[in-house]
PDB file of C-alpha atoms and ligand atoms in Angstrom:
ATOM      1  CA  UNK A  16     171.447 -15.959  37.473  1.00 78.00           C
ATOM      2  CA  UNK A  17     173.348 -19.650  37.577  1.00 94.00           C
ATOM      3  CA  UNK A  18     175.381 -19.237  34.433  1.00 96.00           C
ATOM      4  CA  UNK A  19     177.053 -16.804  31.880  1.00 97.00           C
ATOM      5  CA  UNK A  20     178.732 -17.484  28.525  1.00 97.00           C
ATOM      6  CA  UNK A  21     181.703 -15.653  27.685  1.00 97.00           C
ATOM      7  CA  UNK A  22     182.216 -16.110  23.798  1.00 96.00           C
ATOM      8  CA  UNK A  23     182.489 -20.183  23.798  1.00 97.00           C
ATOM      9  CA  UNK A  24     183.274 -20.455  27.422  1.00 98.00           C
ATOM     10  CA  UNK A  25     181.066 -20.409  30.544  1.00 98.00           C
ATOM     11  CA  UNK A  26     180.790 -19.533  34.125  1.00 98.00           C
ATOM     12  CA  UNK A  27     178.366 -21.407  36.257  1.00 98.00           C
ATOM     13  CA  UNK A  28     177.340 -21.422  39.911  1.00 98.00           C
ATOM     14  CA  UNK A  29     176.258 -24.676  42.025  1.00 98.00           C
ATOM     15  CA  UNK A  30     175.674 -25.099  45.640  1.00 98.00           C
ATOM     16  CA  UNK A  31     177.525 -28.359  47.041  1.00 98.00           C
ATOM     17  CA  UNK A  32     180.495 -29.711  48.393  1.00 98.00           C
ATOM     18  CA  UNK A  33     183.755 -29.172  46.185  1.00 98.00           C
ATOM     19  CA  UNK A  34     185.124 -32.373  47.107  1.00 98.00           C
ATOM     20  CA  UNK A  35     182.464 -34.312  45.120  1.00 98.00           C
ATOM     21  CA  UNK A  36     182.613 -32.403  41.966  1.00 98.00           C
ATOM     22  CA  UNK A  37     184.034 -33.997  38.853  1.00 98.00           C
ATOM     23  CA  UNK A  38     186.591 -31.656  37.288  1.00 98.00           C
ATOM     24  CA  UNK A  39     189.828 -31.367  35.530  1.00 98.00           C
ATOM     25  CA  UNK A  40     190.787 -29.480  38.704  1.00 99.00           C
ATOM     26  CA  UNK A  41     189.348 -28.284  41.778  1.00 99.00           C
ATOM     27  CA  UNK A  42     191.057 -25.296  43.549  1.00 99.00           C
ATOM     28  CA  UNK A  43     191.842 -25.241  47.178  1.00 99.00           C
ATOM     29  CA  UNK A  44     191.620 -22.306  49.358  1.00 99.00           C
ATOM     30  CA  UNK A  45     194.805 -23.139  51.146  1.00 98.00           C
ATOM     31  CA  UNK A  46     197.293 -21.027  53.454  1.00 98.00           C
ATOM     32  CA  UNK A  47     200.832 -20.344  52.730  1.00 98.00           C
ATOM     33  CA  UNK A  48     202.120 -23.481  54.604  1.00 98.00           C
ATOM     34  CA  UNK A  49     200.048 -25.845  52.278  1.00 98.00           C
ATOM     35  CA  UNK A  50     199.942 -28.769  54.642  1.00 96.00           C
ATOM     36  CA  UNK A  51     196.121 -28.499  55.081  1.00 95.00           C
ATOM     37  CA  UNK A  52     193.947 -26.509  57.574  1.00 96.00           C
ATOM     38  CA  UNK A  53     190.323 -26.099  58.349  1.00 98.00           C
ATOM     39  CA  UNK A  54     187.391 -25.195  55.924  1.00 98.00           C
ATOM     40  CA  UNK A  55     187.521 -26.441  52.482  1.00 98.00           C
ATOM     41  CA  UNK A  56     191.182 -27.043  52.493  1.00 98.00           C
ATOM     42  CA  UNK A  57     190.646 -29.752  55.477  1.00 98.00           C
ATOM     43  CA  UNK A  58     187.783 -31.207  53.536  1.00 98.00           C
ATOM     44  CA  UNK A  59     190.033 -31.687  50.271  1.00 98.00           C
ATOM     45  CA  UNK A  60     192.877 -33.111  52.283  1.00 98.00           C
ATOM     46  CA  UNK A  61     190.463 -35.484  54.122  1.00 98.00           C
ATOM     47  CA  UNK A  62     188.499 -36.570  50.954  1.00 98.00           C
ATOM     48  CA  UNK A  63     191.562 -36.577  48.582  1.00 98.00           C
ATOM     49  CA  UNK A  64     194.091 -38.501  50.978  1.00 97.00           C
ATOM     50  CA  UNK A  65     197.663 -38.664  51.739  1.00 97.00           C
ATOM     51  CA  UNK A  66     198.931 -38.400  47.948  1.00 98.00           C
ATOM     52  CA  UNK A  67     197.948 -34.800  47.881  1.00 98.00           C
ATOM     53  CA  UNK A  68     199.815 -33.877  51.169  1.00 98.00           C
ATOM     54  CA  UNK A  69     202.839 -35.809  49.830  1.00 98.00           C
ATOM     55  CA  UNK A  70     203.146 -33.446  46.739  1.00 98.00           C
ATOM     56  CA  UNK A  71     202.481 -30.386  48.944  1.00 98.00           C
ATOM     57  CA  UNK A  72     205.432 -31.515  51.167  1.00 98.00           C
ATOM     58  CA  UNK A  73     207.456 -31.603  48.069  1.00 98.00           C
ATOM     59  CA  UNK A  74     206.364 -28.301  46.942  1.00 98.00           C
ATOM     60  CA  UNK A  75     207.209 -26.771  50.428  1.00 98.00           C
ATOM     61  CA  UNK A  76     210.553 -28.333  50.283  1.00 98.00           C
ATOM     62  CA  UNK A  77     211.597 -26.578  46.894  1.00 98.00           C
ATOM     63  CA  UNK A  78     209.597 -23.265  47.523  1.00 97.00           C
ATOM     64  CA  UNK A  79     209.282 -22.733  51.346  1.00 97.00           C
ATOM     65  CA  UNK A  80     205.740 -21.297  51.433  1.00 97.00           C
ATOM     66  CA  UNK A  81     203.139 -20.200  48.823  1.00 98.00           C
ATOM     67  CA  UNK A  82     202.593 -16.371  48.929  1.00 98.00           C
ATOM     68  CA  UNK A  83     199.073 -15.131  48.855  1.00 98.00           C
ATOM     69  CA  UNK A  84     197.865 -14.620  45.269  1.00 98.00           C
ATOM     70  CA  UNK A  85     199.867 -17.588  43.810  1.00 98.00           C
ATOM     71  CA  UNK A  86     199.150 -21.100  42.896  1.00 98.00           C
ATOM     72  CA  UNK A  87     200.504 -24.558  42.560  1.00 98.00           C
ATOM     73  CA  UNK A  88     199.201 -27.962  41.275  1.00 98.00           C
ATOM     74  CA  UNK A  89     199.234 -31.433  42.771  1.00 98.00           C
ATOM     75  CA  UNK A  90     197.230 -34.599  41.839  1.00 98.00           C
ATOM     76  CA  UNK A  91     193.992 -35.230  42.982  1.00 98.00           C
ATOM     77  CA  UNK A  92     194.429 -38.246  45.076  1.00 98.00           C
ATOM     78  CA  UNK A  93     191.287 -40.097  45.715  1.00 98.00           C
ATOM     79  CA  UNK A  94     188.949 -36.924  44.561  1.00 98.00           C
ATOM     80  CA  UNK A  95     187.067 -37.207  41.374  1.00 97.00           C
ATOM     81  CA  UNK A  96     188.793 -34.110  40.155  1.00 98.00           C
ATOM     82  CA  UNK A  97     192.148 -35.164  38.529  1.00 98.00           C
ATOM     83  CA  UNK A  98     193.991 -32.288  40.067  1.00 98.00           C
ATOM     84  CA  UNK A  99     194.047 -29.887  42.869  1.00 99.00           C
ATOM     85  CA  UNK A 100     195.237 -26.385  42.208  1.00 99.00           C
ATOM     86  CA  UNK A 101     196.252 -24.806  45.570  1.00 98.00           C
ATOM     87  CA  UNK A 102     195.965 -21.138  45.929  1.00 99.00           C
ATOM     88  CA  UNK A 103     196.022 -18.817  49.083  1.00 98.00           C
ATOM     89  CA  UNK A 104     193.634 -15.920  49.195  1.00 98.00           C
ATOM     90  CA  UNK A 105     194.118 -12.531  51.244  1.00 98.00           C
ATOM     91  CA  UNK A 106     193.161 -12.194  54.822  1.00 98.00           C
ATOM     92  CA  UNK A 107     190.731  -9.341  55.249  1.00 98.00           C
ATOM     93  CA  UNK A 108     192.028  -6.350  56.776  1.00 98.00           C
ATOM     94  CA  UNK A 109     189.135  -3.956  56.158  1.00 98.00           C
ATOM     95  CA  UNK A 110     189.700  -3.689  52.487  1.00 97.00           C
ATOM     96  CA  UNK A 111     192.418  -1.264  52.177  1.00 97.00           C
ATOM     97  CA  UNK A 112     195.349  -3.460  52.125  1.00 97.00           C
ATOM     98  CA  UNK A 113     195.211  -4.502  48.658  1.00 98.00           C
ATOM     99  CA  UNK A 114     192.854  -7.328  49.407  1.00 98.00           C
ATOM    100  CA  UNK A 115     191.028  -7.106  45.944  1.00 98.00           C
ATOM    101  CA  UNK A 116     194.035  -7.328  43.903  1.00 98.00           C
ATOM    102  CA  UNK A 117     195.314 -10.161  45.888  1.00 98.00           C
ATOM    103  CA  UNK A 118     192.240 -12.067  45.617  1.00 98.00           C
ATOM    104  CA  UNK A 119     191.874 -11.501  41.896  1.00 99.00           C
ATOM    105  CA  UNK A 120     195.412 -12.754  41.508  1.00 99.00           C
ATOM    106  CA  UNK A 121     194.549 -15.909  43.293  1.00 99.00           C
ATOM    107  CA  UNK A 122     191.802 -16.558  40.754  1.00 99.00           C
ATOM    108  CA  UNK A 123     194.106 -15.479  37.784  1.00 98.00           C
ATOM    109  CA  UNK A 124     197.159 -17.401  38.961  1.00 99.00           C
ATOM    110  CA  UNK A 125     195.035 -20.581  39.643  1.00 99.00           C
ATOM    111  CA  UNK A 126     193.731 -20.276  35.839  1.00 99.00           C
ATOM    112  CA  UNK A 127     197.213 -19.709  34.625  1.00 98.00           C
ATOM    113  CA  UNK A 128     198.430 -22.892  36.218  1.00 99.00           C
ATOM    114  CA  UNK A 129     195.334 -24.757  34.822  1.00 99.00           C
ATOM    115  CA  UNK A 130     196.095 -23.428  31.152  1.00 98.00           C
ATOM    116  CA  UNK A 131     199.969 -24.684  31.836  1.00 98.00           C
ATOM    117  CA  UNK A 132     198.452 -28.128  32.217  1.00 98.00           C
ATOM    118  CA  UNK A 133     195.992 -27.663  29.369  1.00 98.00           C
ATOM    119  CA  UNK A 134     192.931 -28.375  31.655  1.00 99.00           C
ATOM    120  CA  UNK A 135     189.446 -27.414  30.439  1.00 98.00           C
ATOM    121  CA  UNK A 136     187.145 -27.709  33.414  1.00 98.00           C
ATOM    122  CA  UNK A 137     187.846 -25.905  36.859  1.00 99.00           C
ATOM    123  CA  UNK A 138     186.025 -25.552  40.141  1.00 99.00           C
ATOM    124  CA  UNK A 139     186.584 -22.836  42.708  1.00 99.00           C
ATOM    125  CA  UNK A 140     185.240 -22.551  46.029  1.00 99.00           C
ATOM    126  CA  UNK A 141     184.478 -18.859  47.473  1.00 99.00           C
ATOM    127  CA  UNK A 142     188.199 -18.183  48.189  1.00 99.00           C
ATOM    128  CA  UNK A 143     188.779 -16.029  51.358  1.00 99.00           C
ATOM    129  CA  UNK A 144     185.145 -15.885  52.661  1.00 98.00           C
ATOM    130  CA  UNK A 145     185.444 -18.295  55.401  1.00 98.00           C
ATOM    131  CA  UNK A 146     188.572 -18.167  57.924  1.00 98.00           C
ATOM    132  CA  UNK A 147     190.047 -15.467  56.134  1.00 98.00           C
ATOM    133  CA  UNK A 148     186.969 -13.025  56.785  1.00 98.00           C
ATOM    134  CA  UNK A 149     186.319 -11.459  53.447  1.00 98.00           C
ATOM    135  CA  UNK A 150     182.909 -10.231  52.996  1.00 98.00           C
ATOM    136  CA  UNK A 151     181.164 -12.314  50.579  1.00 98.00           C
ATOM    137  CA  UNK A 152     179.449  -9.681  48.505  1.00 98.00           C
ATOM    138  CA  UNK A 153     182.682  -8.031  47.724  1.00 98.00           C
ATOM    139  CA  UNK A 154     184.320 -11.331  47.228  1.00 98.00           C
ATOM    140  CA  UNK A 155     181.700 -12.471  44.823  1.00 98.00           C
ATOM    141  CA  UNK A 156     182.160  -9.160  42.426  1.00 98.00           C
ATOM    142  CA  UNK A 157     186.291  -9.676  42.500  1.00 98.00           C
ATOM    143  CA  UNK A 158     185.908 -13.304  41.787  1.00 98.00           C
ATOM    144  CA  UNK A 159     183.326 -13.443  39.075  1.00 98.00           C
ATOM    145  CA  UNK A 160     185.162 -10.357  37.364  1.00 98.00           C
ATOM    146  CA  UNK A 161     188.738 -11.968  37.644  1.00 98.00           C
ATOM    147  CA  UNK A 162     187.262 -15.084  36.153  1.00 98.00           C
ATOM    148  CA  UNK A 163     185.278 -13.400  33.289  1.00 98.00           C
ATOM    149  CA  UNK A 164     188.306 -11.202  32.367  1.00 98.00           C
ATOM    150  CA  UNK A 165     190.659 -14.328  32.160  1.00 98.00           C
ATOM    151  CA  UNK A 166     188.051 -16.340  30.106  1.00 98.00           C
ATOM    152  CA  UNK A 167     187.614 -13.256  27.800  1.00 98.00           C
ATOM    153  CA  UNK A 168     191.291 -12.697  27.159  1.00 98.00           C
ATOM    154  CA  UNK A 169     193.739 -15.290  28.207  1.00 97.00           C
ATOM    155  CA  UNK A 170     191.918 -18.525  28.133  1.00 98.00           C
ATOM    156  CA  UNK A 171     192.783 -21.088  25.720  1.00 98.00           C
ATOM    157  CA  UNK A 172     192.229 -24.710  27.245  1.00 98.00           C
ATOM    158  CA  UNK A 173     190.089 -23.472  30.125  1.00 98.00           C
ATOM    159  CA  UNK A 174     186.372 -23.687  28.827  1.00 98.00           C
ATOM    160  CA  UNK A 175     184.033 -23.962  31.901  1.00 98.00           C
ATOM    161  CA  UNK A 176     184.749 -22.614  35.429  1.00 98.00           C
ATOM    162  CA  UNK A 177     182.213 -23.689  38.202  1.00 98.00           C
ATOM    163  CA  UNK A 178     181.964 -21.739  41.514  1.00 98.00           C
ATOM    164  CA  UNK A 179     181.038 -24.454  44.117  1.00 98.00           C
ATOM    165  CA  UNK A 180     179.414 -22.448  46.959  1.00 98.00           C
ATOM    166  CA  UNK A 181     178.879 -24.545  50.022  1.00 98.00           C
ATOM    167  CA  UNK A 182     176.109 -22.693  51.766  1.00 98.00           C
ATOM    168  CA  UNK A 183     172.926 -21.168  50.470  1.00 98.00           C
ATOM    169  CA  UNK A 184     173.843 -17.422  51.581  1.00 98.00           C
ATOM    170  CA  UNK A 185     177.059 -17.666  49.535  1.00 98.00           C
ATOM    171  CA  UNK A 186     175.574 -19.154  46.450  1.00 98.00           C
ATOM    172  CA  UNK A 187     172.607 -16.474  46.719  1.00 98.00           C
ATOM    173  CA  UNK A 188     175.193 -13.723  46.876  1.00 98.00           C
ATOM    174  CA  UNK A 189     177.387 -14.859  43.879  1.00 98.00           C
ATOM    175  CA  UNK A 190     174.138 -15.256  41.942  1.00 98.00           C
ATOM    176  CA  UNK A 191     173.096 -11.620  42.687  1.00 98.00           C
ATOM    177  CA  UNK A 192     176.740 -10.664  41.600  1.00 98.00           C
ATOM    178  CA  UNK A 193     176.391 -12.501  38.450  1.00 98.00           C
ATOM    179  CA  UNK A 194     173.118 -10.635  37.770  1.00 97.00           C
ATOM    180  CA  UNK A 195     174.853  -7.325  38.217  1.00 96.00           C
ATOM    181  CA  UNK A 196     177.763  -8.358  35.923  1.00 94.00           C
ATOM    182  CA  UNK A 197     175.311  -9.463  33.120  1.00 92.00           C
ATOM    183  CA  UNK A 198     173.320  -6.213  33.555  1.00 92.00           C
ATOM    184  CA  UNK A 199     176.336  -4.123  33.157  1.00 89.00           C
ATOM    185  CA  UNK A 200     177.035  -5.864  29.981  1.00 74.00           C
ATOM    186  CA  UNK A 201     180.487  -7.492  31.221  1.00 57.00           C
TER     187      UNK A 201
HETATM  188  N1  LIG B 329     183.282 -27.154  49.360  1.00 71.67           N
HETATM  189  C1  LIG B 329     183.100 -26.081  49.079  1.00 71.67           C
HETATM  190  N2  LIG B 329     183.044 -25.046  49.512  1.00 71.67           N
HETATM  191  C2  LIG B 329     183.325 -25.265  51.012  1.00 71.67           C
HETATM  192  C3  LIG B 329     183.668 -26.528  51.619  1.00 71.67           C
HETATM  193  C4  LIG B 329     183.448 -27.427  50.871  1.00 71.67           C
HETATM  194  N3  LIG B 329     183.735 -28.869  50.991  1.00 71.67           N
HETATM  195  N4  LIG B 329     183.879 -26.361  52.963  1.00 71.67           N
HETATM  196  C5  LIG B 329     183.812 -25.057  53.521  1.00 71.67           C
HETATM  197  N5  LIG B 329     183.791 -24.183  52.002  1.00 71.67           N
HETATM  198  P1  LIG B 329     187.679 -21.238  53.928  1.00 71.67           P
HETATM  199  P2  LIG B 329     189.376 -19.153  53.495  1.00 71.67           P
HETATM  200  C6  LIG B 329     183.616 -22.931  51.915  1.00 71.67           C
HETATM  201  O1  LIG B 329     187.765 -21.059  55.525  1.00 71.67           O
HETATM  202  O2  LIG B 329     188.413 -18.209  53.999  1.00 71.67           O
HETATM  203  C7  LIG B 329     191.886 -22.959  56.068  1.00 71.67           C
HETATM  204  O3  LIG B 329     192.081 -23.172  57.314  1.00 71.67           O
HETATM  205  C8  LIG B 329     183.381 -21.868  53.261  1.00 71.67           C
HETATM  206  O4  LIG B 329     181.794 -22.189  53.634  1.00 71.67           O
HETATM  207  O5  LIG B 329     187.695 -22.762  53.796  1.00 71.67           O
HETATM  208  O6  LIG B 329     190.107 -18.914  52.267  1.00 71.67           O
HETATM  209  C9  LIG B 329     193.160 -22.969  55.382  1.00 71.67           C
HETATM  210  O7  LIG B 329     193.948 -23.639  55.539  1.00 71.67           O
HETATM  211  C10 LIG B 329     183.602 -20.654  52.768  1.00 71.67           C
HETATM  212  O8  LIG B 329     182.390 -20.052  51.737  1.00 71.67           O
HETATM  213  O9  LIG B 329     188.790 -20.619  53.191  1.00 71.67           O
HETATM  214  C11 LIG B 329     193.413 -21.322  55.496  1.00 71.67           C
HETATM  215  O10 LIG B 329     194.178 -21.384  56.603  1.00 71.67           O
HETATM  216  C12 LIG B 329     184.901 -20.943  51.693  1.00 71.67           C
HETATM  217  O11 LIG B 329     184.628 -22.325  51.463  1.00 71.67           O
HETATM  218  C13 LIG B 329     192.194 -20.588  55.704  1.00 71.67           C
HETATM  219  O12 LIG B 329     191.223 -21.678  55.995  1.00 71.67           O
HETATM  220  C14 LIG B 329     186.160 -20.547  52.101  1.00 71.67           C
HETATM  221  O13 LIG B 329     186.218 -20.531  53.494  1.00 71.67           O
HETATM  222  C15 LIG B 329     191.691 -20.204  54.232  1.00 71.67           C
HETATM  223  O14 LIG B 329     190.555 -19.441  54.678  1.00 71.67           O
END
């Protein structure tokens, strides 16, 4: 399954490069230092240019570092997206260190930042499943559940959440998890 409706809102899955997506905001799977890195973080800063990094530096000057599970917003620089919401997922330590709650929080807090800016269309990568080592199957369930709950309860301005999955395996795993969610009646 590649999309699901939650009332008048929706979750969609696409395979691709999030730096090329048109949306009110794309979400960056950053680290607490907020000054760039590898993976999707590196790709977003490369494609978006120095304006994003400049705003990140200003945020770091204010708050020091961004704890896992929280989120902040910058401009989108040269990206097609108007904004970048930067969040930090958990590093996988085997699954008994509160990783699921932390991952759910990263999605929820990103969406709360989007609401605070009255944004409607948001794109997420698969947070934590690259360098941070979170197993994709477990991460997909947590991510889809967190977003579905948000859309069904808290959402006002946010109407469409797109997961932009980079590789075929991650895309297929999220599609399976969405099937399971739909079958369970969520
Ligand atoms: N578009 C969409 N997804 C992408 C892209 C892209 N252009 N590039 C990679 N991915 P990761 P994490 C996928 O490692 O696990 C960074 O160094 C990737 O295939 O980017 O949260 C940060 O600075 C994977 O499925 O993020 C942090 O230090 C997913 O994005 C750390 O890595 C997440 O992989 C964060 O690790």
